[in-house]
Coordinates of C-alpha atoms and ligand atoms in Angstrom, one line a residue:
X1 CA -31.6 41.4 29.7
X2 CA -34.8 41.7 30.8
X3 CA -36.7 40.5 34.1
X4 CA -35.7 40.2 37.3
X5 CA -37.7 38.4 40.4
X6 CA -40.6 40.6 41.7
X7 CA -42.0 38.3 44.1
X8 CA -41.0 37.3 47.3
X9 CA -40.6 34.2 46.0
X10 CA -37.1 32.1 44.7
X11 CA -35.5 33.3 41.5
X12 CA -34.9 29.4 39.5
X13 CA -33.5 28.6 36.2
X14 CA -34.0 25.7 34.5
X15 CA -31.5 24.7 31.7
X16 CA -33.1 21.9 29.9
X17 CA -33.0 20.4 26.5
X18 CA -36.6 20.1 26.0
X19 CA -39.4 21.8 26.6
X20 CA -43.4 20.9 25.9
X21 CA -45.1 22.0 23.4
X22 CA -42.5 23.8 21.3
X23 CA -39.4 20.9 21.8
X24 CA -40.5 17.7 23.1
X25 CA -38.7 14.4 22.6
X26 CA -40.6 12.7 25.5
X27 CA -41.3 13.1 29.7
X28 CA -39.0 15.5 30.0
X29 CA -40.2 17.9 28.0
X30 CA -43.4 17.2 29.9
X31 CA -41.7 17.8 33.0
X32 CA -39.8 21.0 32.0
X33 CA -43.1 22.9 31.6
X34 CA -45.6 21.4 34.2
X35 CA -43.1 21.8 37.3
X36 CA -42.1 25.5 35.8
X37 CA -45.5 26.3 35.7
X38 CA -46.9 24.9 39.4
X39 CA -43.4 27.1 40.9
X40 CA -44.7 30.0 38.8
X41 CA -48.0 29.7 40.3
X42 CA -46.1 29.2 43.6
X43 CA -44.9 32.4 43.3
X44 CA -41.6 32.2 42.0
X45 CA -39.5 33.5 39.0
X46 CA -39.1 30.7 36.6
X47 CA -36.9 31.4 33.8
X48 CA -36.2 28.3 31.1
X49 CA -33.1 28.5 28.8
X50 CA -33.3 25.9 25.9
X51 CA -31.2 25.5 22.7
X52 CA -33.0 27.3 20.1
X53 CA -33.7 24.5 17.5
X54 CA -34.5 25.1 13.8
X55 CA -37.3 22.3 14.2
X56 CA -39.0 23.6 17.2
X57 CA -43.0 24.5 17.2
X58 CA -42.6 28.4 16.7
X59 CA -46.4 28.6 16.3
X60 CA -46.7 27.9 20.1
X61 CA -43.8 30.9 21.4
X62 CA -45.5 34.2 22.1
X63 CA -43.9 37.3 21.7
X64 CA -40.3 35.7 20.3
X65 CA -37.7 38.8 19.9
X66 CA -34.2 38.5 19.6
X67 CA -32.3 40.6 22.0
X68 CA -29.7 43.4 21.2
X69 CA -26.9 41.7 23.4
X70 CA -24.8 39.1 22.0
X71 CA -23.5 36.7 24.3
X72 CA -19.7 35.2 23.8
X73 CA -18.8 31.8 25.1
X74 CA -15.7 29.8 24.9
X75 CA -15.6 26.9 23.4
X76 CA -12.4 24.7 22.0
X77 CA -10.0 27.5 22.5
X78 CA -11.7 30.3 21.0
X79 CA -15.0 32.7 21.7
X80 CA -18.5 32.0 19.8
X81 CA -21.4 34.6 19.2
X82 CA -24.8 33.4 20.4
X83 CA -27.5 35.3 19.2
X84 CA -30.4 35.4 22.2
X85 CA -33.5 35.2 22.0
X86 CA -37.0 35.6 24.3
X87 CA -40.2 34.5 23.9
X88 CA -43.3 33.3 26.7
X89 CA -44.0 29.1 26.0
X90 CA -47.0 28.6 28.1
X91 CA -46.9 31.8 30.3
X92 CA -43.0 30.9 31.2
X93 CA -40.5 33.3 30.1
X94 CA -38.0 31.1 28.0
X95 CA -34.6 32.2 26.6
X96 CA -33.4 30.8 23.4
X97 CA -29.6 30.1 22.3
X98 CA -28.4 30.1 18.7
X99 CA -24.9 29.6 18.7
X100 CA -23.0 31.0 15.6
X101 CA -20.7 28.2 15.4
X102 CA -20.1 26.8 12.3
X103 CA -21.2 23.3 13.0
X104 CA -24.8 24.9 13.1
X105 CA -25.4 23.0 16.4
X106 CA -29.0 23.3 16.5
X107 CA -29.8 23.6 13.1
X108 CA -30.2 19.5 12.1
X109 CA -33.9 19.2 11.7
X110 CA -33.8 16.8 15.2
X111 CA -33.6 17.7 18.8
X112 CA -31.0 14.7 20.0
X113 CA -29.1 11.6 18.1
X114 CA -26.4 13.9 16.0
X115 CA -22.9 12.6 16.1
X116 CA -21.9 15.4 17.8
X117 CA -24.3 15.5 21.0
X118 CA -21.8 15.5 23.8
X119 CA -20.6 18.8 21.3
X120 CA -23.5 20.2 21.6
X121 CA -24.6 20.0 24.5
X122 CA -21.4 20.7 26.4
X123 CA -21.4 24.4 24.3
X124 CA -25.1 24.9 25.2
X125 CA -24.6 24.4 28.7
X126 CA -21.7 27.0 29.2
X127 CA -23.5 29.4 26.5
X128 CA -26.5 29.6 29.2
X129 CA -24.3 30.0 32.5
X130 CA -22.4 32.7 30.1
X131 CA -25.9 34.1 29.5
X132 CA -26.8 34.6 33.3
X133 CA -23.2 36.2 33.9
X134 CA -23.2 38.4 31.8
X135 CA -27.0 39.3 32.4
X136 CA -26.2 39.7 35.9
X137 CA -28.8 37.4 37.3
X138 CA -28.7 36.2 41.1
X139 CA -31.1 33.2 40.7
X140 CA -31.1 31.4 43.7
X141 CA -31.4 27.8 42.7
X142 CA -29.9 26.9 38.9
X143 CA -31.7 23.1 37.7
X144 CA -30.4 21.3 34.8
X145 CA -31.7 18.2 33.9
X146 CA -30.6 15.2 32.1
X147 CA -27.0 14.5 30.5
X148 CA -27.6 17.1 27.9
X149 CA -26.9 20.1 30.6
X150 CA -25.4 17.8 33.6
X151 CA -22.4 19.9 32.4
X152 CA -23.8 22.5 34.1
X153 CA -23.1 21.5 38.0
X154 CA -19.1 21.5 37.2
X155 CA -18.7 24.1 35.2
X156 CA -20.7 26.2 37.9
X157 CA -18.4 25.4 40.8
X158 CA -15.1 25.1 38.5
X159 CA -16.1 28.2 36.3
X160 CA -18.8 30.5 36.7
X161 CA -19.2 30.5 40.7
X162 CA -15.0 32.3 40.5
X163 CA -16.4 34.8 37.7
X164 CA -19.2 36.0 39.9
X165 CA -22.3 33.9 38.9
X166 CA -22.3 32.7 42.8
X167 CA -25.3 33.0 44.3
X168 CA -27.0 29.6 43.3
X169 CA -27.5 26.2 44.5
X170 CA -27.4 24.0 41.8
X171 CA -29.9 20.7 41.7
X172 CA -29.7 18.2 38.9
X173 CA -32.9 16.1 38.2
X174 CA -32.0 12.7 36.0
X175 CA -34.8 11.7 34.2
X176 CA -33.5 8.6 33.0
X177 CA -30.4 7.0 33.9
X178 CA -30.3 5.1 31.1
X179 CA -28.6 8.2 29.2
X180 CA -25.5 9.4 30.7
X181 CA -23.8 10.6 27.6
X182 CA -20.8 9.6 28.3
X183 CA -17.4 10.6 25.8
X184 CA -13.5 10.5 25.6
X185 CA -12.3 12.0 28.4
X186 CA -10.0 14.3 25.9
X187 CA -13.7 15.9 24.5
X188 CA -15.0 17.2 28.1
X189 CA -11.8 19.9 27.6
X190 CA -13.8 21.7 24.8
X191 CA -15.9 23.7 27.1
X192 CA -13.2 24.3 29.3
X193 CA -13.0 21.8 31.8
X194 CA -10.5 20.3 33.1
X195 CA -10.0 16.9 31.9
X196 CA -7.0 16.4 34.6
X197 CA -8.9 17.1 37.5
X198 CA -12.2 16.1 36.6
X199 CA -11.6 12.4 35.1
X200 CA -10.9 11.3 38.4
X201 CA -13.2 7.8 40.5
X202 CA -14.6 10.2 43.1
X203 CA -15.4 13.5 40.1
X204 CA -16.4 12.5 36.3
X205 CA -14.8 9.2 35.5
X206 CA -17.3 6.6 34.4
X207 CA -17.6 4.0 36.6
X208 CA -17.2 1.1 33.9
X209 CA -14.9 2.7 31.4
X210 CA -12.2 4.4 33.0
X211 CA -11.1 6.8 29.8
X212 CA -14.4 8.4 29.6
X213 CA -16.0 11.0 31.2
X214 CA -19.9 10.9 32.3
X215 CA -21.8 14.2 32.6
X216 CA -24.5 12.7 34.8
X217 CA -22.1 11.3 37.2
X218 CA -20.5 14.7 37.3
X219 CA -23.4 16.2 37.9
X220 CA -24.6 13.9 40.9
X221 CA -21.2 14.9 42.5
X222 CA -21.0 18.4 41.8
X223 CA -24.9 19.5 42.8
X224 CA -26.2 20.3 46.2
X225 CA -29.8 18.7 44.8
X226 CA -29.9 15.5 42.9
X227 CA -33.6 14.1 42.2
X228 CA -35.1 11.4 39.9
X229 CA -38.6 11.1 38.9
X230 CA -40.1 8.8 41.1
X231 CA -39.6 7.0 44.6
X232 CA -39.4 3.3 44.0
X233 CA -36.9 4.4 40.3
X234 CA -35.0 6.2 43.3
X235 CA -34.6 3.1 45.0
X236 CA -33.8 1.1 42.3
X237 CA -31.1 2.9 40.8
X238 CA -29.2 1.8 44.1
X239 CA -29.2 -1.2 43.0
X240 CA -26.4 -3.1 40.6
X241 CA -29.2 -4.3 38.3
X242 CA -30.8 -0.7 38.3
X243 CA -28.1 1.7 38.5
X244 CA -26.7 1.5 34.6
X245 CA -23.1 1.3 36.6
X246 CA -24.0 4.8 38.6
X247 CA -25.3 2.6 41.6
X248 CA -22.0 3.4 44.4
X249 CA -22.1 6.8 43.2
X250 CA -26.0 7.4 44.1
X251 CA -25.4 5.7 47.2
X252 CA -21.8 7.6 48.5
X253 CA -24.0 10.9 47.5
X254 CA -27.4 9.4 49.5
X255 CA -27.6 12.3 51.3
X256 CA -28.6 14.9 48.6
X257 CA -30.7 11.8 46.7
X258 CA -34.0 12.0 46.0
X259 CA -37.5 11.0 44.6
X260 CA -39.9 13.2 43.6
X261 CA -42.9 11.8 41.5
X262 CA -43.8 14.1 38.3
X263 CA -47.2 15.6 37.6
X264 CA -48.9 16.2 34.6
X265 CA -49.9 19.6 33.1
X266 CA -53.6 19.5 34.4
X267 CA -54.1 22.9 32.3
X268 CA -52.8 20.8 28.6
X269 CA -54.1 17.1 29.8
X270 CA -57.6 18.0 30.9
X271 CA -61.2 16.5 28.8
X272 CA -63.4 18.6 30.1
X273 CA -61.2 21.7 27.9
X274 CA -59.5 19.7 25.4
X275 CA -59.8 21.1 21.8
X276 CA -57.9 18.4 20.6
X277 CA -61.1 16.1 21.4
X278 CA -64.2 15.5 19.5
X279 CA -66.2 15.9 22.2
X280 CA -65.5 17.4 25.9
X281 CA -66.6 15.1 28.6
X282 CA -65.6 14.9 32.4
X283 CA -66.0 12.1 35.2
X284 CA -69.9 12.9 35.4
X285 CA -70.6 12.4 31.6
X286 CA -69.2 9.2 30.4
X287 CA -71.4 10.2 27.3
X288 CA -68.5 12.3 26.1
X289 CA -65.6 9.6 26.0
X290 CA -67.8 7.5 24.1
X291 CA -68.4 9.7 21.5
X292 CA -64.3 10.5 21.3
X293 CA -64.6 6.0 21.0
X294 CA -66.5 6.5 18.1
X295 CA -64.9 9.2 16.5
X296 CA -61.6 7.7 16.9
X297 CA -62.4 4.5 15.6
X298 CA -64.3 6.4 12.7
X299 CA -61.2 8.1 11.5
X300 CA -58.8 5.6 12.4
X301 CA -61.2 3.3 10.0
X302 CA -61.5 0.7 12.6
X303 CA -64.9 -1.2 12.6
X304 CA -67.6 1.1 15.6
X305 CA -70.0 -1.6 15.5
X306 CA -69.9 -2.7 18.9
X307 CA -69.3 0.2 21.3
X308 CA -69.1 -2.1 24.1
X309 CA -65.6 -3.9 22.3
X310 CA -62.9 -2.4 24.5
X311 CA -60.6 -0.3 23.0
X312 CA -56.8 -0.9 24.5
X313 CA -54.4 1.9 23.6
X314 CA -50.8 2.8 24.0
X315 CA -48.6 5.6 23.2
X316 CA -44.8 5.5 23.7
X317 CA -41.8 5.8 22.3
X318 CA -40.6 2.5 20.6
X319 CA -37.7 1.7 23.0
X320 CA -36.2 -1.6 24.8
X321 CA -37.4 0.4 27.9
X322 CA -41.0 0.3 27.5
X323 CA -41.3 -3.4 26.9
X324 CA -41.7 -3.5 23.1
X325 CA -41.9 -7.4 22.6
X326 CA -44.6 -7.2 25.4
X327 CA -46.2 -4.1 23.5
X328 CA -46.0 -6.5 20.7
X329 CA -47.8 -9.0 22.5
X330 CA -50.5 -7.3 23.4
X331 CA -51.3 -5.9 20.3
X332 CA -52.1 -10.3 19.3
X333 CA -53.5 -10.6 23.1
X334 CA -56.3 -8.0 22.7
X335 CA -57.1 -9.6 19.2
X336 CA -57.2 -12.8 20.7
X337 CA -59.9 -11.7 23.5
X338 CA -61.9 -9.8 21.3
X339 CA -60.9 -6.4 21.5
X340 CA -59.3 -3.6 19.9
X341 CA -55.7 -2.0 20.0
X342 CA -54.4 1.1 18.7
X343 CA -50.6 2.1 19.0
X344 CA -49.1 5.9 18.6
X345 CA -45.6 5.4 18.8
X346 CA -42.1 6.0 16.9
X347 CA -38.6 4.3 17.1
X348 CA -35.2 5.8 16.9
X349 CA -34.3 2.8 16.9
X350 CA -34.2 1.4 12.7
X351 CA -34.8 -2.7 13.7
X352 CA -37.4 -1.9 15.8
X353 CA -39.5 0.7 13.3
X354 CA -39.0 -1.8 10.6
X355 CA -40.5 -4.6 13.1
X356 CA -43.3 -2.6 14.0
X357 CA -43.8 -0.9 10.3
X358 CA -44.3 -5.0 9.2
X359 CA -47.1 -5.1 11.9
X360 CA -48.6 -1.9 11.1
X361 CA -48.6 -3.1 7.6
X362 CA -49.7 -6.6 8.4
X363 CA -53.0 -5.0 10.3
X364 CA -53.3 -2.1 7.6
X365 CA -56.8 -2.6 6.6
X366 CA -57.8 -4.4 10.0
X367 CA -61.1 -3.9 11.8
X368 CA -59.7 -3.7 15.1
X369 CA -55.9 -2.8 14.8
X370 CA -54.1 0.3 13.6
X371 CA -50.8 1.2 14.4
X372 CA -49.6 4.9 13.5
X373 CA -46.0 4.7 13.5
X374 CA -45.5 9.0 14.3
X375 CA -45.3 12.0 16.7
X376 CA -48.5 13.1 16.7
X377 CA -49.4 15.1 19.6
X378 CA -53.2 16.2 18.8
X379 CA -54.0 12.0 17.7
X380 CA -52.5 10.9 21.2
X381 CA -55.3 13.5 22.8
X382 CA -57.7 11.8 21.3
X383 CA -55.8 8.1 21.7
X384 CA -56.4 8.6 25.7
X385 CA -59.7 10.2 25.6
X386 CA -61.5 6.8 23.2
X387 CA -59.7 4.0 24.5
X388 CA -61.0 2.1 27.8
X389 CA -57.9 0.4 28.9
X390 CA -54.1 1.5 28.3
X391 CA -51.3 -0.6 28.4
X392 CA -47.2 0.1 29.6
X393 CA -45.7 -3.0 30.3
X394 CA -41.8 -1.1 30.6
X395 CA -39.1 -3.2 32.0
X396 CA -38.1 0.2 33.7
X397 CA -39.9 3.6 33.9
X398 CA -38.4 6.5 35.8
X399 CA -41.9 8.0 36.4
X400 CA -43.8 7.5 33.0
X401 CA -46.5 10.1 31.7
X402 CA -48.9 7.9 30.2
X403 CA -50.2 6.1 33.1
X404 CA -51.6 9.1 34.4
X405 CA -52.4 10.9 31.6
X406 CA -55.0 8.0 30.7
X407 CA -56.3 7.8 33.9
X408 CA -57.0 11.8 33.9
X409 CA -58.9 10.7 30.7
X410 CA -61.0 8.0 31.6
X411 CA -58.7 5.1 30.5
X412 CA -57.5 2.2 32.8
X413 CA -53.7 1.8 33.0
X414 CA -52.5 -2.1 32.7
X415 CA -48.8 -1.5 33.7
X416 CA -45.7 -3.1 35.1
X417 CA -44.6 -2.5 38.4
X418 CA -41.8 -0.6 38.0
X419 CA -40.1 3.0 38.8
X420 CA -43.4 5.4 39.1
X421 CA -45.3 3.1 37.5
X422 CA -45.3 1.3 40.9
X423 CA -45.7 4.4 42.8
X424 CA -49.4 5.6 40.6
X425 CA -50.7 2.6 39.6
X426 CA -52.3 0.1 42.2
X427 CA -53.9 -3.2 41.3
X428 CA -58.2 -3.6 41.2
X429 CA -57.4 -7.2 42.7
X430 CA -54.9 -6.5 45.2
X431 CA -56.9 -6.7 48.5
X432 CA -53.7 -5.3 50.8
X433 CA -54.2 -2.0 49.5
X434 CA -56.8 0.1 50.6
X435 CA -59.6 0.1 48.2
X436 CA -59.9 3.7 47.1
X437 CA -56.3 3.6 45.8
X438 CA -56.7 0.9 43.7
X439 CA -56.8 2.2 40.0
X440 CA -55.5 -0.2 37.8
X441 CA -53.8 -3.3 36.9
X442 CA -50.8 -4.4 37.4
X443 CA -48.3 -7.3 37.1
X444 CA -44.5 -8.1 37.8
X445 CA -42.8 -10.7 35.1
X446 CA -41.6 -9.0 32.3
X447 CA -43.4 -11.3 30.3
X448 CA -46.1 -12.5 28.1
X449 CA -48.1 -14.6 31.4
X450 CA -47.4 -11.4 33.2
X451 CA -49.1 -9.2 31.1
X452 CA -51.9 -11.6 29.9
X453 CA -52.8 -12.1 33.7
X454 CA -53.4 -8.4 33.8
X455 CA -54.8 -7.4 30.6
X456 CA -56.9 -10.9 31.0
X457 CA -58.4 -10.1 34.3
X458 CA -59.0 -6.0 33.0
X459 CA -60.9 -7.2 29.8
X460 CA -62.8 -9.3 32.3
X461 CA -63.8 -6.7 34.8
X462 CA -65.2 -4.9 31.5
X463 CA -67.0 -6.8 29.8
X464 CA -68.6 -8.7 33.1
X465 CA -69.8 -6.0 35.2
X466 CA -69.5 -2.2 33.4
X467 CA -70.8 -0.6 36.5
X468 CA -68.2 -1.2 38.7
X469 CA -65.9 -0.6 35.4
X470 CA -67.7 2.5 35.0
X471 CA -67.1 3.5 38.6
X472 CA -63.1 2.5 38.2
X473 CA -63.5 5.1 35.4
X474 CA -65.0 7.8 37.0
X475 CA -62.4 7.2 40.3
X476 CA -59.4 7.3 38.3
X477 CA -60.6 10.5 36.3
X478 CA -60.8 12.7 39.8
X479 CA -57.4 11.5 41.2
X480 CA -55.0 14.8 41.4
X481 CA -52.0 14.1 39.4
X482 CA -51.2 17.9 39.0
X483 CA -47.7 19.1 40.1
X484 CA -48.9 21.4 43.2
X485 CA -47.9 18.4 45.4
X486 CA -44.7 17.5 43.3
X487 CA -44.2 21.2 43.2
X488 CA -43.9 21.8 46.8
X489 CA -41.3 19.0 46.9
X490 CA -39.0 20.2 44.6
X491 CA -39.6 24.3 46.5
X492 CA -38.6 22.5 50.0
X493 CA -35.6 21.0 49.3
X494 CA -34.5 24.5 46.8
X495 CA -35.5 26.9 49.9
X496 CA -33.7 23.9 52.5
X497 CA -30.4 24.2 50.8
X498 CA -30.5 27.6 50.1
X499 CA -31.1 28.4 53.6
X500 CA -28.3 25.9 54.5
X501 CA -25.7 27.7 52.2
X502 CA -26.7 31.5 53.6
X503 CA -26.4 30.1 56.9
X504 CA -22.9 28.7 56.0
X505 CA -21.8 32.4 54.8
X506 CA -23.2 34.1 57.3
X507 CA -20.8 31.5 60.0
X508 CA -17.8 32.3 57.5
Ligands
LIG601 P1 -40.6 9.0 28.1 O1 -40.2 10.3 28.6 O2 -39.8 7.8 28.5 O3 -40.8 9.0 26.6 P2 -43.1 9.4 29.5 O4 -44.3 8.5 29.8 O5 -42.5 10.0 30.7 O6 -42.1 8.6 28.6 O7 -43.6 10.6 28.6 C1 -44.1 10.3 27.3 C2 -44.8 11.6 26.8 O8 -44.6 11.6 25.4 C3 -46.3 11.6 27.0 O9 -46.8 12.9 27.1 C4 -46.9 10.9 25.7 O10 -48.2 11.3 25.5 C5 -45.9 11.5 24.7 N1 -45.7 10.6 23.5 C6 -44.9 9.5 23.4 N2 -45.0 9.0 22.2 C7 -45.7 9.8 21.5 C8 -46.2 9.9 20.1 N3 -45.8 9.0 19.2 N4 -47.0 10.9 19.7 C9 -47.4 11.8 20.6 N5 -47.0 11.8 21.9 C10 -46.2 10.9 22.3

């Protein structure tokens, strides 16, 4: 089942349910291929097994084949078929999983928000640990991330460690706590755990609701890793108010917790190579991102007679989480001060599109606001390259993307300080950090004075002195937010406990 490591380096497998750009829901998917890629260049074997969705990007898979071997996996009693197949998504070898089970689990035109998730995704995690069985692999480190393959960590120990698949150390990154995917205790038997021992206070139980099971508390106590996305979010989970009821469980398991702040892509999220863009520009031709202002504004049919109005973006999903009444806010804000606003973003959730589909409609002919209520990767390229300011005023934010994303392009983030947002973005005003790491503004209340005293005093810096704006500009384009830092992270604690579990069989 084709390769096996070559290097020196570790053999890791990720087991994730999204993957940028051919399955991407949001920073995860981000995450999935940026960190692969930065271990890859690292020198390691990266392998990636994702679900194989029927509404995933095929365009953007090279070389897809399906392989002879079919791999069986139990599930509710019985053994399923899953047809594999391989393909290279941004240089990293990914294998794909179609399971031939009647409820066509990957076949609903949507990556997540079926019904039948906890299904799903319980099936897909044993079909890939049944995949590197039975392909023989000896991956050192095996990192699932996220509820959708938490179930990974027990089944490992409980299953696939006894069949053979033992030479792994298993870390589990949670991306967002906010998603546990919990169920019916009864429902975690379908992939052939076992409900008696695992529904128990110190295994799966959820904390809150003692008849269901939750994946990511299992996996916390069942991995040798455990990571979130960002310092300060690892603090705060901790915490009763931050925790979403996991906080006692983070703490009794302290030792193994961690927070490692995600990169971007610098390769995919970079001006000076863009295709997406009108123009290419970098941090010594300012030029550039004026002409992606104009060209934006042009198409968007927004009014491009005054380059010097400031253009404040955002692009998010449409989510309690991100602050949308203060997304709202700003949108009337920015009006109010003379600017202009333009919002990428979609909502699962139906009373919050309908909200924002009576603004977008509201504003539809506007000369300074559009909102474009889709997924539209190649328009939020050119969203961060035009606009000069970028607002994410989240309540929480495990790490967050977009902050550094529109820095790398030129545009100055007005966030909360929260999760990573706290840990990336540092305040223009704030004279007890040192100067050079100041790169944006930032403000604390979850509410509309808390924002307007930072979107207030950014529109002022603009429009009252665009050199030192300018220089803001050019600062917060050269800051490295690529994952070779992250990267070396995440390789020191896989090679730490790997060496600590050779060196406890080599004492046994
Ligand atoms: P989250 O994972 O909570 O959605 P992040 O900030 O970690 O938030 O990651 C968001 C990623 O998704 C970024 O790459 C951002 O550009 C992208 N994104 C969010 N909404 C949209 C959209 N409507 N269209 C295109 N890209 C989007």
């Amino acid at each position: 089942l084709t390769s096996s490591p070559t290097s020196s380096g570790m053999h890791v497998i990720f087991i994730a349910a999204e993957m940028a750009p051919v399955a991407k829901v949001g920073g995860l998917g981000d995450v999935i291929t940026g960190l692969g890629k930065a271990l890859q260049k690292r020198g390691h074997l990266v392998e990636i097994i994702l679900p194989k969705y029927d509404c995933m990007q095929y365009g953007r898979i090279q070389e897809l084949r399906a392989l002879d071997v079919v791999v069986e996996s139990y599930f509710d009693g019985r053994l399923f078929k899953n047809k594999v197949w391989v393909g290279t998504v941004e240089g990293l070898p990914v294998y794909f999983i179609e399971p031939h089970h009647p409820d066509k689990f990957f076949w609903r035109e949507q990556f997540y928000g079926e019904h039948d998730d906890f299904k799903r995704f319980s099936f897909f995690s044993r079909a890939a640990l049944e995949l590197l069985l039975q392909a023989g692999k000896k991956p050192d480190i095996i990192h699932c991330h996220d509820w959708q393959t938490a179930f990974v960590a027990p089944l490992y120990w409980d299953l696939y460690a006894p069949k053979g698949l033992n030479s792994a150390r298993i870390c589990f990154t949670c991306h967002n706590f906010e998603y546990q995917g919990t169920a019916q205790a009864s429902e975690l038997a379908s992939c052939g755990l076992d409900v008696q021992q695992l529904n128990r206070p110190d295994r799966m139980q959820d904390n809150s609701a003692h008849d269901r099971i939750n994946p990511v508390k299992g996996a916390i106590v069942f991995s040798n890793i455990v990571t979130t996305v960002s310092p300060s979010y690892a603090q705060e989970v901790r915490t009763s108010e931050g925790g979403k009821g996991l906080h006692s469980t983070l703490n009794f398991h302290s030792k193994k917790f961690v927070g490692i702040l995600n990169g971007i892509d610098t390769d995919i999220w970079n001006p000076a190579i863009d295709t997406f863009l009108k123009v290419q520009y970098n941090a010594n031709d300012l030029k550039g991102k004026a002409e992606n202002k104009v060209a934006l504004r042009r198409h968007l049919a927004l009014s491009f007679a005054d380059s010097k109005q400031p253009l404040v973006g955002c692009i998010t999903r449409l989510v309690p989480q991100k602050g949308v009444h203060l997304i709202r806010h700003a949108i009337y804000r920015t009006l109010e001060l003379g600017g202009q606003f333009v919002l990428l973003g979609s909502s699962p959730v139906p009373h919050i599109q309908r909200e924002f589909e009576g603004i977008a409609n509201h504003f539809e002919n506007h000369d300074h606001i559009r909102l474009i209520l889709k997924y539209d990767e190649s328009l939020s390229h050119s969203i961060y390259a035009a606009s000069d300011m970028f607002i994410i005023p989240s309540i929480f934010e495990p790490c967050g993307l977009t902050q550094m994303i529109a820095m790398r392009y030129g545009s100055i983030p007005i966030a909360r300080k929260t999760g990573g947002l706290n840990d990336s973005v540092f305040d223009f005003d704030d004279d007890t950090i040192p100067l050079q790491f100041r790169n944006g503004y930032t403000f604390l209340n979850p509410d509309e004075q808390g924002l307007n005293g930072a979107l207030d005093r950014a529109y002022n810096h603009y429009k009252s002195n665009p050199e030192s704006w300018n220089q803001l500009v050019q600062k917060d384009m050269s800051i490295d937010w690529s994952w070779d830092s992250s990267a070396l992270q995440y390789e020191e604690l896989y090679a730490k406990s790997v060496a600590r579990a050779r060196a406890a069989t080599s004492r046994a």
